[in-house]
PDB file of C-alpha atoms in Angstrom:
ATOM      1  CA  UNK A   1    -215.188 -23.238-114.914  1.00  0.00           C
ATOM      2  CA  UNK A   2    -218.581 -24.254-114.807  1.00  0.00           C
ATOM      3  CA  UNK A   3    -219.312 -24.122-118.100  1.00  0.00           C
ATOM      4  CA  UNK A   4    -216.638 -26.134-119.063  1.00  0.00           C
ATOM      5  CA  UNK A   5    -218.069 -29.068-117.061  1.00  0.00           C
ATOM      6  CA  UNK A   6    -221.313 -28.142-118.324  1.00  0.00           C
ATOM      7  CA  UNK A   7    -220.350 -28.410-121.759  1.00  0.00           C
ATOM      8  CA  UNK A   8    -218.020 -31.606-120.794  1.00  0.00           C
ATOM      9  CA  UNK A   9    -221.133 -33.271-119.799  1.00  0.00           C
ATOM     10  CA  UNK A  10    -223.375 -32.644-122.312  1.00  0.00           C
ATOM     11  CA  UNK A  11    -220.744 -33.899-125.080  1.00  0.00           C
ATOM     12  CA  UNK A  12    -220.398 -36.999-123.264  1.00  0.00           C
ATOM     13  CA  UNK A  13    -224.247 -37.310-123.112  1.00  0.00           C
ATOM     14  CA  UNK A  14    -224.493 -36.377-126.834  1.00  0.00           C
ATOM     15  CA  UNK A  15    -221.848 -39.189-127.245  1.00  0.00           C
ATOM     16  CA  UNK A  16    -223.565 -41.652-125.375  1.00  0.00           C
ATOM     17  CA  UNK A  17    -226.604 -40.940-127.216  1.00  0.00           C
ATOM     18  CA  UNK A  18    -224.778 -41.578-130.508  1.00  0.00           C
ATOM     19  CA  UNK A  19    -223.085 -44.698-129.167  1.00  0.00           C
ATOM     20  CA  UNK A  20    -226.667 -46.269-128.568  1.00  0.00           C
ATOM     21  CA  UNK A  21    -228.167 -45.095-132.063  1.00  0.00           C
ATOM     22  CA  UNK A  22    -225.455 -46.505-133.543  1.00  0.00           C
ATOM     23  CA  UNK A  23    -225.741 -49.712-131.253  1.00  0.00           C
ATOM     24  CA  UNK A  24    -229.525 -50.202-131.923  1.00  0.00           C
ATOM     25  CA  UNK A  25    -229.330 -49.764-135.541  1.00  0.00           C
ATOM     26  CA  UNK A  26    -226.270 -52.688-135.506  1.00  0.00           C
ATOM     27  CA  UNK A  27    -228.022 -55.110-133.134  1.00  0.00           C
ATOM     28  CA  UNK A  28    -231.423 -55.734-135.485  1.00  0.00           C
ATOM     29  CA  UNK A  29    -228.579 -56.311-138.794  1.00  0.00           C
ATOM     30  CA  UNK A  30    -226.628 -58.705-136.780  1.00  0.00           C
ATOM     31  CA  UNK A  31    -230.099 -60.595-135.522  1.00  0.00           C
ATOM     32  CA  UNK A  32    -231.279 -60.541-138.771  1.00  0.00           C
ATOM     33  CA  UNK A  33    -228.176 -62.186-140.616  1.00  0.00           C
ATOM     34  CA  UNK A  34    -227.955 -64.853-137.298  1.00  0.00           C
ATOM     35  CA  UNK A  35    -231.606 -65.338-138.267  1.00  0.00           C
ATOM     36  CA  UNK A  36    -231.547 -65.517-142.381  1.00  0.00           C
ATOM     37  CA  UNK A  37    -233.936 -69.033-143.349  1.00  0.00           C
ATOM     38  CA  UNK A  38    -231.523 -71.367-143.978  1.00  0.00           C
ATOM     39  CA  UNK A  39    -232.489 -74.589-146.031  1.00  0.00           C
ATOM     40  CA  UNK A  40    -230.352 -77.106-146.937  1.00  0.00           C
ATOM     41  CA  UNK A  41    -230.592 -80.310-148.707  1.00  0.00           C
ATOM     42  CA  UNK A  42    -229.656 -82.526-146.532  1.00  0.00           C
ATOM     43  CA  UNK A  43    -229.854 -85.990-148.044  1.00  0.00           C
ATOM     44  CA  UNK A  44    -230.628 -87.725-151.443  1.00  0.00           C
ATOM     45  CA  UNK A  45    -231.555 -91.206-152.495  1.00  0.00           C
ATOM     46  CA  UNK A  46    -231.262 -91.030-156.324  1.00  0.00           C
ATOM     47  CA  UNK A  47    -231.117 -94.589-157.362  1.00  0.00           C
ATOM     48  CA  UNK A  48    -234.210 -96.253-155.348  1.00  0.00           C
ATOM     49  CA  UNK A  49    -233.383 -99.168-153.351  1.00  0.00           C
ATOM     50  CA  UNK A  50    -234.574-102.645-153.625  1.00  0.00           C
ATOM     51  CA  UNK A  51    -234.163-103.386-157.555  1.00  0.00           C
ATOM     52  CA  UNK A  52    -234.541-101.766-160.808  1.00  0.00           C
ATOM     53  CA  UNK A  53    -235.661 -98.988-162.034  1.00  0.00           C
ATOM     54  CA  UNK A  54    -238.823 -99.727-163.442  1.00  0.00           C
ATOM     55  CA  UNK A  55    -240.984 -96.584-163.342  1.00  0.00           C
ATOM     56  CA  UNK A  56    -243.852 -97.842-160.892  1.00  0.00           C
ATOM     57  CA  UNK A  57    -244.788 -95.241-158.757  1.00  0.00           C
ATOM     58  CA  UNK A  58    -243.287 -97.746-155.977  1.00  0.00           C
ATOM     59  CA  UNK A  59    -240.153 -97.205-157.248  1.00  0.00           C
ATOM     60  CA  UNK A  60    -240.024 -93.286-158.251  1.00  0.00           C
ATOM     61  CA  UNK A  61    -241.111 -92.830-154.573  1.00  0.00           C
ATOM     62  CA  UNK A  62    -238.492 -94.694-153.522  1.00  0.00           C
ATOM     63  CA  UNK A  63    -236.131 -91.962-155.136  1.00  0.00           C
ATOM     64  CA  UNK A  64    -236.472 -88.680-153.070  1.00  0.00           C
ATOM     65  CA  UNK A  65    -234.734 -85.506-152.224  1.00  0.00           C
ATOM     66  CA  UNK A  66    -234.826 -84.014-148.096  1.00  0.00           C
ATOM     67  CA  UNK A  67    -234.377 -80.694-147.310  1.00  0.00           C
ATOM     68  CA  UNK A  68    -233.906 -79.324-143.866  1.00  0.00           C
ATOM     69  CA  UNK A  69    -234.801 -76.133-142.242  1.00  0.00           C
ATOM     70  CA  UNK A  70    -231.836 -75.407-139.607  1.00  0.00           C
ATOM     71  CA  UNK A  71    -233.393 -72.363-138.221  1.00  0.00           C
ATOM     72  CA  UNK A  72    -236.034 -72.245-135.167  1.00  0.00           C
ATOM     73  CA  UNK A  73    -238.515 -70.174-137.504  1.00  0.00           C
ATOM     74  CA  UNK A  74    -240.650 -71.813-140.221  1.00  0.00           C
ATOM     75  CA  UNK A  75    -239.658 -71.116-144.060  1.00  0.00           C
ATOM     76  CA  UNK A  76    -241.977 -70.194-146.781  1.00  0.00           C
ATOM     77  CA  UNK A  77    -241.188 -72.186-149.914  1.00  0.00           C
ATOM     78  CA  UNK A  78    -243.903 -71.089-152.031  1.00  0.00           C
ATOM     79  CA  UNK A  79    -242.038 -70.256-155.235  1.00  0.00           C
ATOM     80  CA  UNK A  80    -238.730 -71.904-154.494  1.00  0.00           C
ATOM     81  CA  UNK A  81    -237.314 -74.700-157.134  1.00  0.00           C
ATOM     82  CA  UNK A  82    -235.353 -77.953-156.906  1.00  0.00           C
ATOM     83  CA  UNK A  83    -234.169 -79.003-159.935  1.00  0.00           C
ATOM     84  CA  UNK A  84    -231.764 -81.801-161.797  1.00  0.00           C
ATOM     85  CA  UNK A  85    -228.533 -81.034-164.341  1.00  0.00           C
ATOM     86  CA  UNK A  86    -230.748 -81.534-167.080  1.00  0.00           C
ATOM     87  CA  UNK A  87    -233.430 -78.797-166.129  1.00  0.00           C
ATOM     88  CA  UNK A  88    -236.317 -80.887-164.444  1.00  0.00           C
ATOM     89  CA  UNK A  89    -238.327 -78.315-162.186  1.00  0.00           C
ATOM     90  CA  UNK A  90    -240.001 -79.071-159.266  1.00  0.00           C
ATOM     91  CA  UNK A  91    -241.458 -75.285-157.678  1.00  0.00           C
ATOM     92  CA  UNK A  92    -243.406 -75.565-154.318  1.00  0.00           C
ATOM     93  CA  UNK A  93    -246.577 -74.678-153.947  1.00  0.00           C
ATOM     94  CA  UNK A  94    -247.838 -72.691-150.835  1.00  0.00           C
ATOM     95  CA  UNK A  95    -245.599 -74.696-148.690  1.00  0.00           C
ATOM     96  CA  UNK A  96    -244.185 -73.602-145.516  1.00  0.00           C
ATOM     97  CA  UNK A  97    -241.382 -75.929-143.519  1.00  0.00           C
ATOM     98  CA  UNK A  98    -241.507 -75.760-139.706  1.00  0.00           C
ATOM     99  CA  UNK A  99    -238.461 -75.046-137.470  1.00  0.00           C
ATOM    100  CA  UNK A 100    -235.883 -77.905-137.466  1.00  0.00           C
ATOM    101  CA  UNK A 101    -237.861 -79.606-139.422  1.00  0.00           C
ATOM    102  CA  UNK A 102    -237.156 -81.865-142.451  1.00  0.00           C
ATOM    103  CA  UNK A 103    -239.445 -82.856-145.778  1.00  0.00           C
ATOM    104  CA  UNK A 104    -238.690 -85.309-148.177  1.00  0.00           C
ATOM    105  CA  UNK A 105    -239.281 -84.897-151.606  1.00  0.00           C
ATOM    106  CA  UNK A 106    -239.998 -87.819-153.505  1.00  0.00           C
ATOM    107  CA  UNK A 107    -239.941 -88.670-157.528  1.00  0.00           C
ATOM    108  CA  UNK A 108    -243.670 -90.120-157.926  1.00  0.00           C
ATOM    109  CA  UNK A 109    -247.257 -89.548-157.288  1.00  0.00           C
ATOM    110  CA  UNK A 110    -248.267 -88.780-153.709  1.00  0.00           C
ATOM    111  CA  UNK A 111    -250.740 -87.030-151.284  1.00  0.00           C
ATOM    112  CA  UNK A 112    -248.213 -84.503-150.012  1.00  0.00           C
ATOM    113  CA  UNK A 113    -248.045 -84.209-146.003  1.00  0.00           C
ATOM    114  CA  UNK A 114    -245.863 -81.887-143.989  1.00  0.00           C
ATOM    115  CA  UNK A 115    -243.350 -84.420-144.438  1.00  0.00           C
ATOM    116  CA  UNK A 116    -243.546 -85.650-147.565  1.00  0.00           C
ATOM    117  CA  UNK A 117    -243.980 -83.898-151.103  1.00  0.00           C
ATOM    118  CA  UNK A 118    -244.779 -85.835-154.568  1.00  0.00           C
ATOM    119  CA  UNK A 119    -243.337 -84.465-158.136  1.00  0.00           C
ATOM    120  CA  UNK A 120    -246.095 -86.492-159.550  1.00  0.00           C
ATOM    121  CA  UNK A 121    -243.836 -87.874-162.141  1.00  0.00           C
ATOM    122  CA  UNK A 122    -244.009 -90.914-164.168  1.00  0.00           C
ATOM    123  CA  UNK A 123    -240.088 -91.088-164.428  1.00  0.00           C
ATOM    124  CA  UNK A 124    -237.157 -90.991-162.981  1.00  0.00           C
ATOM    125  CA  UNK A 125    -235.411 -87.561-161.995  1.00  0.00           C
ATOM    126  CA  UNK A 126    -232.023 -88.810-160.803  1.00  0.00           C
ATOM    127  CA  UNK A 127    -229.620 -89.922-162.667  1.00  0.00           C
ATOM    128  CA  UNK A 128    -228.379 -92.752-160.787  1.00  0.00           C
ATOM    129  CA  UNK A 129    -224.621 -92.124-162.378  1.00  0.00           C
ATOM    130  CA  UNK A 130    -224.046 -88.447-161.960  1.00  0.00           C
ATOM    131  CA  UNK A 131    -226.310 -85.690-160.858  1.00  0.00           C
ATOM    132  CA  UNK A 132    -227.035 -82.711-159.104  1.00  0.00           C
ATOM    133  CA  UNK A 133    -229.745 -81.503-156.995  1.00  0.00           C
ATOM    134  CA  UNK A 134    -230.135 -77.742-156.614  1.00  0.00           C
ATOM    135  CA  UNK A 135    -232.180 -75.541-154.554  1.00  0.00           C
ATOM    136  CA  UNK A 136    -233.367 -71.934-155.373  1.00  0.00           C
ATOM    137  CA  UNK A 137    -235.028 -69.505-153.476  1.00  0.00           C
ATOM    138  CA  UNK A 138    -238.222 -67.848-155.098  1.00  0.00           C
ATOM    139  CA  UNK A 139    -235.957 -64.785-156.251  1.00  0.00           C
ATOM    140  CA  UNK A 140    -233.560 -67.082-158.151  1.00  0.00           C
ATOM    141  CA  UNK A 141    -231.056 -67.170-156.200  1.00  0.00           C
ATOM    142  CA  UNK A 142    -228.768 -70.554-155.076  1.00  0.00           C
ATOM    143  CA  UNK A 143    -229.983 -71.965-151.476  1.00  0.00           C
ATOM    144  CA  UNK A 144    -227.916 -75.158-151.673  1.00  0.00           C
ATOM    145  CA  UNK A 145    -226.384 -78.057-154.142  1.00  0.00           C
ATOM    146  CA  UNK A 146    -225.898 -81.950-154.282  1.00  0.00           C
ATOM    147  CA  UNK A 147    -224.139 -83.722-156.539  1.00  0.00           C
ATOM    148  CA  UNK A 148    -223.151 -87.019-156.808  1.00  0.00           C
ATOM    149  CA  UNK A 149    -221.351 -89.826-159.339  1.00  0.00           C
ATOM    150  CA  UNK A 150    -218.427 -90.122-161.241  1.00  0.00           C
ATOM    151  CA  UNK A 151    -218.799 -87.597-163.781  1.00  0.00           C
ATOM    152  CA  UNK A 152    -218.816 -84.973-160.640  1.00  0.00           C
ATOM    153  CA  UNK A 153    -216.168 -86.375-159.168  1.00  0.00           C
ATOM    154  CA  UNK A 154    -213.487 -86.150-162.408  1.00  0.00           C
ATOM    155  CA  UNK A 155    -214.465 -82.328-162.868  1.00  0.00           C
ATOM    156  CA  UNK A 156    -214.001 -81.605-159.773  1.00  0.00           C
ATOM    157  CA  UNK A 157    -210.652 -83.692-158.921  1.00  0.00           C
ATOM    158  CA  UNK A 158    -212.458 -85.711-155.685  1.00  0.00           C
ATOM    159  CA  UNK A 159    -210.842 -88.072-154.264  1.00  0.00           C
ATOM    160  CA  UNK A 160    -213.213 -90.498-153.939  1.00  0.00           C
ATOM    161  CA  UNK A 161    -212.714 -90.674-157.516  1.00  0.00           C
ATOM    162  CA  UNK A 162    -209.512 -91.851-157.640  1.00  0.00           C
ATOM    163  CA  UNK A 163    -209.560 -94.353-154.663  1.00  0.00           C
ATOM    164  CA  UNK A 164    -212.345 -96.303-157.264  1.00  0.00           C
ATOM    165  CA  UNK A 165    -211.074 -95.381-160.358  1.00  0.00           C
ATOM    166  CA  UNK A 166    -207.261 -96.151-160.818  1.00  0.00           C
ATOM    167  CA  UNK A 167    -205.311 -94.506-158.485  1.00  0.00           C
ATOM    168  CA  UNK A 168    -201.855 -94.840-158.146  1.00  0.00           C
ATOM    169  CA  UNK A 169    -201.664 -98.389-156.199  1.00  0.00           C
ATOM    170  CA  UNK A 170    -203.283 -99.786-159.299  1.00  0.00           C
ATOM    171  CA  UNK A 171    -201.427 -98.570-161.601  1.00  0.00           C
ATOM    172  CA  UNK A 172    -198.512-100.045-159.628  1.00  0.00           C
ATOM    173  CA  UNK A 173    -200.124-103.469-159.528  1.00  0.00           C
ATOM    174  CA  UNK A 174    -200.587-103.608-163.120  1.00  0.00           C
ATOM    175  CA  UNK A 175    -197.402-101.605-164.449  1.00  0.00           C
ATOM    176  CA  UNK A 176    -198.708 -98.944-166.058  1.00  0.00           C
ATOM    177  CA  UNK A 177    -196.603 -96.271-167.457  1.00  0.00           C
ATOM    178  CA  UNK A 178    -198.750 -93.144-166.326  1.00  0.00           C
ATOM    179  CA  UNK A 179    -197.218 -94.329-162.873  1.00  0.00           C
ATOM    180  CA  UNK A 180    -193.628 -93.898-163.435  1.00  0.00           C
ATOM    181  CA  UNK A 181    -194.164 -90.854-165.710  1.00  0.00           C
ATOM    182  CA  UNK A 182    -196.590 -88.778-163.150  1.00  0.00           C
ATOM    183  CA  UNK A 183    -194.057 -89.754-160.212  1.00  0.00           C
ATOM    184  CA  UNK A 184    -190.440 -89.108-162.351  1.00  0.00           C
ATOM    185  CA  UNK A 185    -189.456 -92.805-161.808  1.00  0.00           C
ATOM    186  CA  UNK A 186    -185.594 -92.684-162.811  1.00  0.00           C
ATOM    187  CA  UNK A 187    -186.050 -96.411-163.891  1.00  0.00           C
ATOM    188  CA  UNK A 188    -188.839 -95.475-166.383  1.00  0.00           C
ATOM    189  CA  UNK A 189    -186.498 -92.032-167.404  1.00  0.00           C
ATOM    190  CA  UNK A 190    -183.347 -94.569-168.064  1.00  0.00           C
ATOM    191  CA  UNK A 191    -185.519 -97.206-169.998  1.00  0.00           C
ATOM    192  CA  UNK A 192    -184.719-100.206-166.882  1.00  0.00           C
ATOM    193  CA  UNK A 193    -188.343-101.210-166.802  1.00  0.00           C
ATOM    194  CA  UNK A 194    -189.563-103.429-163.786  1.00  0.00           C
TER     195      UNK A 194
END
């Protein structure tokens, strides 16, 4: 009978032992997905405030992009890309963006600080109608997105869209026929118009 607890007790050791192999390998996957860099941009000004557009490096700083690091470790950037729809490239250059912290992009020529970071354009990036900002990693691969203006907004059916663009209270204020017909008015369907 002895040998039988014997044996009972070193399976459950031997099972134990597994259990925490299995457990040690799991914990460091879990950290490291919890602790993946995570970068997003966080706010744009495309369409610089305080007049027109008129290509002084005044203005095209005035137009920037800010991306945020939302992870307590610092982010290497080196190699990484934020570019427009039309394919303007901006790649950082041996740039690394502290914990929490945020850096702002801007359009123009610049001495770049940990804060801010020049394109050293001479025009505009932004389209101030309909845009998108993207970020990419230095592998190629999609960080995070942007996008902004009424082009956007039709493709992608917001809503914010409609509310400026004739939704369905103006068509009813100015008797438009796309009303009646989207919403099967039986007035429009029997010919009594109002």
């Amino acid at each position: 009978m002895s040998a039988s607890v014997v044996s009972a007790r070193g399976l459950a050791a031997a099972g134990l032992a597994a259990a925490a192999v299995v457990g040690a390998v799991a914990l460091p996957a879990s950290a490291d997905h919890r602790d993946r860099p995570r970068v997003e941009i966080s706010a744009v000004q495309y369409d610089a405030p305080g007049g027109r557009d008129d290509r002084s490096n005044r203005s095209l700083n005035r137009e920037w992009v800010e991306l945020t690091n939302t992870t307590r470790h610092a982010v290497n950037l080196d190699g990484w890309r934020l570019s427009n729809r039309d394919g303007r490239v901006y790649t950082f250059d041996d740039y690394r963006l502290a914990p929490r912290a945020t850096v702002r992009i801007h359009t123009g020529e610049g001495r770049d600080t940990r804060s801010d970071l020049f394109q050293d354009r001479r025009r505009e990036v932004w389209d101030n109608r309909a845009d998108t900002a993207t970020l990419r990693n230095d592998r190629n691969r999609f960080v995070d997105a942007e996008s902004w203006g009424d082009r956007y907004d039709r493709r992608h059916g917001d809503d914010r869209y409609d509310r400026r663009h004739g939704d369905d209270r103006y068509d009813r204020r100015h008797g438009d026929d796309r009303y009646d017909r989207r919403h099967g008015d039986d007035r429009y369907d029997r010919g009594d118009r109002h």
